[in-house]
PDB file of N, CA and C in Angstrom:
ATOM      1  N   MET E   1     -24.663 -28.830  -3.997  1.00 53.00           N
ATOM      2  CA  MET E   1     -23.226 -28.076  -4.483  1.00 53.00           C
ATOM      3  C   MET E   1     -22.321 -28.700  -3.702  1.00 53.00           C
ATOM      4  N   SER E   2     -21.295 -29.342  -4.101  1.00 53.00           N
ATOM      5  CA  SER E   2     -20.170 -29.819  -3.281  1.00 53.00           C
ATOM      6  C   SER E   2     -19.382 -28.490  -2.801  1.00 53.00           C
ATOM      7  N   ALA E   3     -18.531 -28.635  -1.984  1.00 52.00           N
ATOM      8  CA  ALA E   3     -17.391 -27.787  -1.572  1.00 52.00           C
ATOM      9  C   ALA E   3     -16.344 -27.412  -2.652  1.00 52.00           C
ATOM     10  N   GLN E   4     -16.154 -28.472  -3.371  1.00 52.00           N
ATOM     11  CA  GLN E   4     -15.068 -28.344  -4.400  1.00 52.00           C
ATOM     12  C   GLN E   4     -15.549 -27.311  -5.787  1.00 52.00           C
ATOM     13  N   SER E   5     -16.823 -27.670  -6.058  1.00 53.00           N
ATOM     14  CA  SER E   5     -17.261 -26.833  -7.060  1.00 53.00           C
ATOM     15  C   SER E   5     -17.545 -25.307  -6.723  1.00 53.00           C
ATOM     16  N   GLN E   6     -17.688 -25.166  -5.498  1.00 58.00           N
ATOM     17  CA  GLN E   6     -17.981 -23.579  -4.936  1.00 58.00           C
ATOM     18  C   GLN E   6     -16.415 -22.946  -5.268  1.00 58.00           C
ATOM     19  N   TYR E   7     -15.433 -23.611  -5.003  1.00 58.00           N
ATOM     20  CA  TYR E   7     -14.244 -22.866  -5.022  1.00 58.00           C
ATOM     21  C   TYR E   7     -13.196 -23.473  -6.323  1.00 58.00           C
ATOM     22  N   ASN E   8     -13.933 -23.568  -7.384  1.00 57.00           N
ATOM     23  CA  ASN E   8     -13.383 -23.963  -8.590  1.00 57.00           C
ATOM     24  C   ASN E   8     -12.928 -22.801  -9.407  1.00 57.00           C
ATOM     25  N   TYR E   9     -11.985 -22.104  -9.246  1.00 54.00           N
ATOM     26  CA  TYR E   9     -11.530 -21.004 -10.060  1.00 54.00           C
ATOM     27  C   TYR E   9     -10.481 -21.218 -10.930  1.00 54.00           C
ATOM     28  N   ASN E  10     -10.758 -20.021 -11.908  1.00 56.00           N
ATOM     29  CA  ASN E  10      -9.432 -20.411 -12.914  1.00 56.00           C
ATOM     30  C   ASN E  10      -8.381 -19.587 -12.678  1.00 56.00           C
ATOM     31  N   ALA E  11      -7.238 -19.787 -13.139  1.00 54.00           N
ATOM     32  CA  ALA E  11      -6.039 -19.025 -12.570  1.00 54.00           C
ATOM     33  C   ALA E  11      -6.266 -17.747 -13.222  1.00 54.00           C
ATOM     34  N   MET E  12      -6.735 -17.782 -14.191  1.00 59.00           N
ATOM     35  CA  MET E  12      -6.842 -16.324 -14.880  1.00 59.00           C
ATOM     36  C   MET E  12      -7.750 -15.131 -14.135  1.00 59.00           C
ATOM     37  N   GLN E  13      -8.562 -15.820 -13.310  1.00 65.00           N
ATOM     38  CA  GLN E  13      -9.473 -14.897 -12.414  1.00 65.00           C
ATOM     39  C   GLN E  13      -9.046 -14.380 -11.107  1.00 65.00           C
ATOM     40  N   MET E  14      -7.975 -15.187 -10.951  1.00 61.00           N
ATOM     41  CA  MET E  14      -7.415 -14.785  -9.341  1.00 61.00           C
ATOM     42  C   MET E  14      -6.771 -13.440  -9.570  1.00 61.00           C
ATOM     43  N   PRO E  15      -6.819 -12.856  -8.532  1.00 62.00           N
ATOM     44  CA  PRO E  15      -5.871 -11.601  -8.324  1.00 62.00           C
ATOM     45  C   PRO E  15      -4.440 -11.833  -8.441  1.00 62.00           C
ATOM     46  N   PRO E  16      -3.545 -10.903  -8.934  1.00 63.00           N
ATOM     47  CA  PRO E  16      -2.157 -11.260  -8.782  1.00 63.00           C
ATOM     48  C   PRO E  16      -1.648 -11.282  -7.596  1.00 63.00           C
ATOM     49  N   GLU E  17      -0.570 -12.188  -7.453  1.00 75.00           N
ATOM     50  CA  GLU E  17       0.009 -12.182  -6.067  1.00 75.00           C
ATOM     51  C   GLU E  17       0.803 -11.078  -6.003  1.00 75.00           C
ATOM     52  N   GLY E  18       1.054 -10.563  -4.619  1.00 75.00           N
ATOM     53  CA  GLY E  18       2.003  -9.698  -4.207  1.00 75.00           C
ATOM     54  C   GLY E  18       1.483  -8.253  -4.401  1.00 75.00           C
ATOM     55  N   PRO E  19       1.970  -6.909  -3.889  1.00 82.00           N
ATOM     56  CA  PRO E  19       1.568  -5.875  -3.958  1.00 82.00           C
ATOM     57  C   PRO E  19       1.455  -5.191  -5.647  1.00 82.00           C
ATOM     58  N   ARG E  20       0.581  -4.675  -6.026  1.00 81.00           N
ATOM     59  CA  ARG E  20       0.543  -3.743  -7.154  1.00 81.00           C
ATOM     60  C   ARG E  20       1.688  -2.726  -7.339  1.00 81.00           C
ATOM     61  N   VAL E  21       2.377  -2.934  -8.497  1.00 78.00           N
ATOM     62  CA  VAL E  21       3.519  -2.081  -8.782  1.00 78.00           C
ATOM     63  C   VAL E  21       3.068  -0.968  -9.796  1.00 78.00           C
ATOM     64  N   PRO E  22       3.019   0.336  -9.558  1.00 74.00           N
ATOM     65  CA  PRO E  22       2.375   1.116 -10.855  1.00 74.00           C
ATOM     66  C   PRO E  22       3.528   1.240 -12.024  1.00 74.00           C
ATOM     67  N   LYS E  23       3.162   1.269 -13.072  1.00 76.00           N
ATOM     68  CA  LYS E  23       4.033   1.388 -14.348  1.00 76.00           C
ATOM     69  C   LYS E  23       4.848   2.622 -14.357  1.00 76.00           C
ATOM     70  N   ARG E  24       6.044   2.728 -14.444  1.00 77.00           N
ATOM     71  CA  ARG E  24       6.758   4.086 -14.604  1.00 77.00           C
ATOM     72  C   ARG E  24       6.775   4.396 -16.140  1.00 77.00           C
ATOM     73  N   THR E  25       6.503   5.678 -16.050  1.00 76.00           N
ATOM     74  CA  THR E  25       6.917   6.494 -17.353  1.00 76.00           C
ATOM     75  C   THR E  25       8.261   6.744 -17.492  1.00 76.00           C
ATOM     76  N   PRO E  26       8.577   6.669 -19.057  1.00 82.00           N
ATOM     77  CA  PRO E  26      10.366   6.538 -18.921  1.00 82.00           C
ATOM     78  C   PRO E  26      10.679   7.971 -18.996  1.00 82.00           C
ATOM     79  N   MET E  27       9.921   9.013 -19.262  1.00 90.00           N
ATOM     80  CA  MET E  27      10.077  10.514 -18.996  1.00 90.00           C
ATOM     81  C   MET E  27       8.830  11.112 -18.916  1.00 90.00           C
ATOM     82  N   ALA E  28       9.042  12.143 -17.587  1.00 92.00           N
ATOM     83  CA  ALA E  28       7.664  13.109 -17.507  1.00 92.00           C
ATOM     84  C   ALA E  28       8.247  14.394 -18.398  1.00 92.00           C
ATOM     85  N   CYS E  29       7.126  15.070 -18.701  1.00 95.00           N
ATOM     86  CA  CYS E  29       7.256  16.400 -19.335  1.00 95.00           C
ATOM     87  C   CYS E  29       7.561  17.593 -18.305  1.00 95.00           C
ATOM     88  N   GLN E  30       8.021  18.720 -18.897  1.00 95.00           N
ATOM     89  CA  GLN E  30       8.643  19.641 -17.909  1.00 95.00           C
ATOM     90  C   GLN E  30       7.536  20.342 -16.629  1.00 95.00           C
ATOM     91  N   PHE E  31       6.223  20.309 -17.237  1.00 95.00           N
ATOM     92  CA  PHE E  31       4.973  20.725 -16.455  1.00 95.00           C
ATOM     93  C   PHE E  31       4.956  19.599 -15.349  1.00 95.00           C
ATOM     94  N   CYS E  32       4.668  18.664 -15.428  1.00 95.00           N
ATOM     95  CA  CYS E  32       4.637  17.600 -14.485  1.00 95.00           C
ATOM     96  C   CYS E  32       5.716  17.596 -13.579  1.00 95.00           C
ATOM     97  N   ARG E  33       7.158  17.482 -14.184  1.00 94.00           N
ATOM     98  CA  ARG E  33       8.100  17.526 -13.395  1.00 94.00           C
ATOM     99  C   ARG E  33       8.325  18.702 -12.261  1.00 94.00           C
ATOM    100  N   GLY E  34       8.005  19.863 -12.896  1.00 95.00           N
ATOM    101  CA  GLY E  34       8.184  20.937 -11.867  1.00 95.00           C
ATOM    102  C   GLY E  34       7.079  20.999 -10.898  1.00 95.00           C
ATOM    103  N   ARG E  35       5.726  20.438 -11.233  1.00 95.00           N
ATOM    104  CA  ARG E  35       4.766  20.410 -10.355  1.00 95.00           C
ATOM    105  C   ARG E  35       4.629  19.306  -9.394  1.00 95.00           C
ATOM    106  N   LYS E  36       5.604  18.346  -9.963  1.00 94.00           N
ATOM    107  CA  LYS E  36       5.920  16.973  -9.265  1.00 94.00           C
ATOM    108  C   LYS E  36       4.467  15.973  -9.247  1.00 94.00           C
ATOM    109  N   LEU E  37       3.949  15.954 -10.517  1.00 94.00           N
ATOM    110  CA  LEU E  37       2.649  15.250 -10.651  1.00 94.00           C
ATOM    111  C   LEU E  37       2.953  14.086 -11.529  1.00 94.00           C
ATOM    112  N   LYS E  38       1.866  12.990 -11.434  1.00 93.00           N
ATOM    113  CA  LYS E  38       2.137  11.696 -12.361  1.00 93.00           C
ATOM    114  C   LYS E  38       1.883  12.230 -13.723  1.00 93.00           C
ATOM    115  N   CYS E  39       3.124  12.072 -14.657  1.00 94.00           N
ATOM    116  CA  CYS E  39       2.681  12.261 -15.971  1.00 94.00           C
ATOM    117  C   CYS E  39       2.449  11.168 -16.435  1.00 94.00           C
ATOM    118  N   ASP E  40       1.711  10.876 -17.848  1.00 93.00           N
ATOM    119  CA  ASP E  40       1.365   9.817 -18.074  1.00 93.00           C
ATOM    120  C   ASP E  40       2.197   9.283 -19.353  1.00 93.00           C
ATOM    121  N   GLY E  41       3.067  10.590 -19.674  1.00 91.00           N
ATOM    122  CA  GLY E  41       4.175  10.244 -20.933  1.00 91.00           C
ATOM    123  C   GLY E  41       3.466  10.328 -22.336  1.00 91.00           C
ATOM    124  N   VAL E  42       2.098  10.724 -22.490  1.00 92.00           N
ATOM    125  CA  VAL E  42       1.545  10.786 -24.083  1.00 92.00           C
ATOM    126  C   VAL E  42       2.097  11.759 -24.631  1.00 92.00           C
ATOM    127  N   ARG E  43       2.344  11.344 -25.724  1.00 91.00           N
ATOM    128  CA  ARG E  43       2.879  12.502 -26.601  1.00 91.00           C
ATOM    129  C   ARG E  43       1.847  12.747 -27.745  1.00 91.00           C
ATOM    130  N   PRO E  44       1.664  13.914 -28.339  1.00 93.00           N
ATOM    131  CA  PRO E  44       2.346  15.321 -28.026  1.00 93.00           C
ATOM    132  C   PRO E  44       2.031  15.841 -26.875  1.00 93.00           C
ATOM    133  N   SER E  45       0.669  15.706 -26.377  1.00 95.00           N
ATOM    134  CA  SER E  45       0.372  16.299 -24.871  1.00 95.00           C
ATOM    135  C   SER E  45      -0.059  15.145 -23.671  1.00 95.00           C
ATOM    136  N   CYS E  46       0.636  15.250 -22.572  1.00 95.00           N
ATOM    137  CA  CYS E  46       0.062  14.379 -21.627  1.00 95.00           C
ATOM    138  C   CYS E  46      -1.193  15.119 -21.018  1.00 95.00           C
ATOM    139  N   ALA E  47      -1.890  13.992 -20.233  1.00 95.00           N
ATOM    140  CA  ALA E  47      -3.134  14.321 -19.857  1.00 95.00           C
ATOM    141  C   ALA E  47      -3.097  15.822 -18.826  1.00 95.00           C
ATOM    142  N   ASN E  48      -2.319  15.850 -18.013  1.00 96.00           N
ATOM    143  CA  ASN E  48      -2.216  16.967 -17.068  1.00 96.00           C
ATOM    144  C   ASN E  48      -2.218  18.537 -17.965  1.00 96.00           C
ATOM    145  N   CYS E  49      -1.117  18.208 -19.141  1.00 96.00           N
ATOM    146  CA  CYS E  49      -1.042  19.615 -19.880  1.00 96.00           C
ATOM    147  C   CYS E  49      -2.277  19.716 -20.635  1.00 96.00           C
ATOM    148  N   ASN E  50      -2.862  18.861 -21.303  1.00 96.00           N
ATOM    149  CA  ASN E  50      -4.080  18.696 -22.226  1.00 96.00           C
ATOM    150  C   ASN E  50      -5.028  19.417 -21.419  1.00 96.00           C
ATOM    151  N   ARG E  51      -5.309  18.779 -20.184  1.00 96.00           N
ATOM    152  CA  ARG E  51      -6.318  19.373 -19.364  1.00 96.00           C
ATOM    153  C   ARG E  51      -6.397  21.051 -19.102  1.00 96.00           C
ATOM    154  N   ARG E  52      -5.167  21.564 -18.648  1.00 95.00           N
ATOM    155  CA  ARG E  52      -4.945  22.715 -18.349  1.00 95.00           C
ATOM    156  C   ARG E  52      -4.584  23.650 -19.562  1.00 95.00           C
ATOM    157  N   GLY E  53      -4.301  23.212 -20.911  1.00 95.00           N
ATOM    158  CA  GLY E  53      -4.089  23.960 -21.743  1.00 95.00           C
ATOM    159  C   GLY E  53      -2.616  24.473 -22.119  1.00 95.00           C
ATOM    160  N   PHE E  54      -1.778  23.664 -21.144  1.00 95.00           N
ATOM    161  CA  PHE E  54      -0.150  24.084 -21.312  1.00 95.00           C
ATOM    162  C   PHE E  54       0.402  23.436 -22.419  1.00 95.00           C
ATOM    163  N   PRO E  55       1.460  23.939 -23.011  1.00 95.00           N
ATOM    164  CA  PRO E  55       2.273  23.476 -24.080  1.00 95.00           C
ATOM    165  C   PRO E  55       3.078  22.243 -23.277  1.00 95.00           C
ATOM    166  N   CYS E  56       3.096  21.050 -23.809  1.00 95.00           N
ATOM    167  CA  CYS E  56       3.717  19.699 -23.280  1.00 95.00           C
ATOM    168  C   CYS E  56       5.099  19.667 -23.752  1.00 95.00           C
ATOM    169  N   LEU E  57       6.285  19.827 -23.064  1.00 95.00           N
ATOM    170  CA  LEU E  57       7.571  19.937 -23.429  1.00 95.00           C
ATOM    171  C   LEU E  57       8.151  18.753 -22.690  1.00 95.00           C
ATOM    172  N   TYR E  58       8.933  17.698 -23.462  1.00 94.00           N
ATOM    173  CA  TYR E  58       9.706  16.889 -23.119  1.00 94.00           C
ATOM    174  C   TYR E  58      11.244  17.143 -23.466  1.00 94.00           C
ATOM    175  N   VAL E  59      11.990  17.270 -22.435  1.00 90.00           N
ATOM    176  CA  VAL E  59      13.400  17.499 -22.353  1.00 90.00           C
ATOM    177  C   VAL E  59      14.170  16.390 -21.782  1.00 90.00           C
ATOM    178  N   PRO E  60      15.055  15.697 -22.732  1.00 82.00           N
ATOM    179  CA  PRO E  60      16.019  14.473 -22.284  1.00 82.00           C
ATOM    180  C   PRO E  60      16.844  15.109 -21.102  1.00 82.00           C
ATOM    181  N   VAL E  61      16.669  13.983 -19.996  1.00 72.00           N
ATOM    182  CA  VAL E  61      17.639  14.381 -18.874  1.00 72.00           C
ATOM    183  C   VAL E  61      18.991  13.330 -19.090  1.00 72.00           C
ATOM    184  N   SER E  62      20.038  14.216 -18.984  1.00 71.00           N
ATOM    185  CA  SER E  62      21.378  13.503 -19.285  1.00 71.00           C
ATOM    186  C   SER E  62      21.704  12.638 -18.211  1.00 71.00           C
ATOM    187  N   ALA E  63      22.694  11.705 -18.140  1.00 59.00           N
ATOM    188  CA  ALA E  63      22.835  11.019 -17.070  1.00 59.00           C
ATOM    189  C   ALA E  63      23.767  11.717 -16.132  1.00 59.00           C
ATOM    190  N   GLU E  64      24.326  12.539 -16.390  1.00 56.00           N
ATOM    191  CA  GLU E  64      25.323  13.325 -15.633  1.00 56.00           C
ATOM    192  C   GLU E  64      24.543  14.238 -14.459  1.00 56.00           C
ATOM    193  N   GLN E  65      23.146  14.467 -14.817  1.00 54.00           N
ATOM    194  CA  GLN E  65      22.434  15.228 -13.828  1.00 54.00           C
ATOM    195  C   GLN E  65      21.849  14.426 -12.839  1.00 54.00           C
ATOM    196  N   LYS E  66      21.792  13.166 -13.003  1.00 52.00           N
ATOM    197  CA  LYS E  66      21.116  12.522 -11.903  1.00 52.00           C
ATOM    198  C   LYS E  66      22.060  12.265 -10.596  1.00 52.00           C
TER     199      LYS E  66
END
C-alpha cells in the first residue's frame, strides 16, 4: 500500500476546521431562562419542561429590556 492511498480522504469525511460553535436558540422559555438552563426551543414544550412536567411558556423579550 502506498503512502498516498493511506491518506486519501474525502473532503466530506474531514472534521470541520476551527472550534465548534453551538447553535443558538432564538428564544428560551421562562423556566429555562429562570434556571439558566440550555433551552432547545422546541414548541409547545421544550425538553427541560417536558422532563419535569412544567408548563412551557415563551414570552417575547422586547428590545428595550436588553
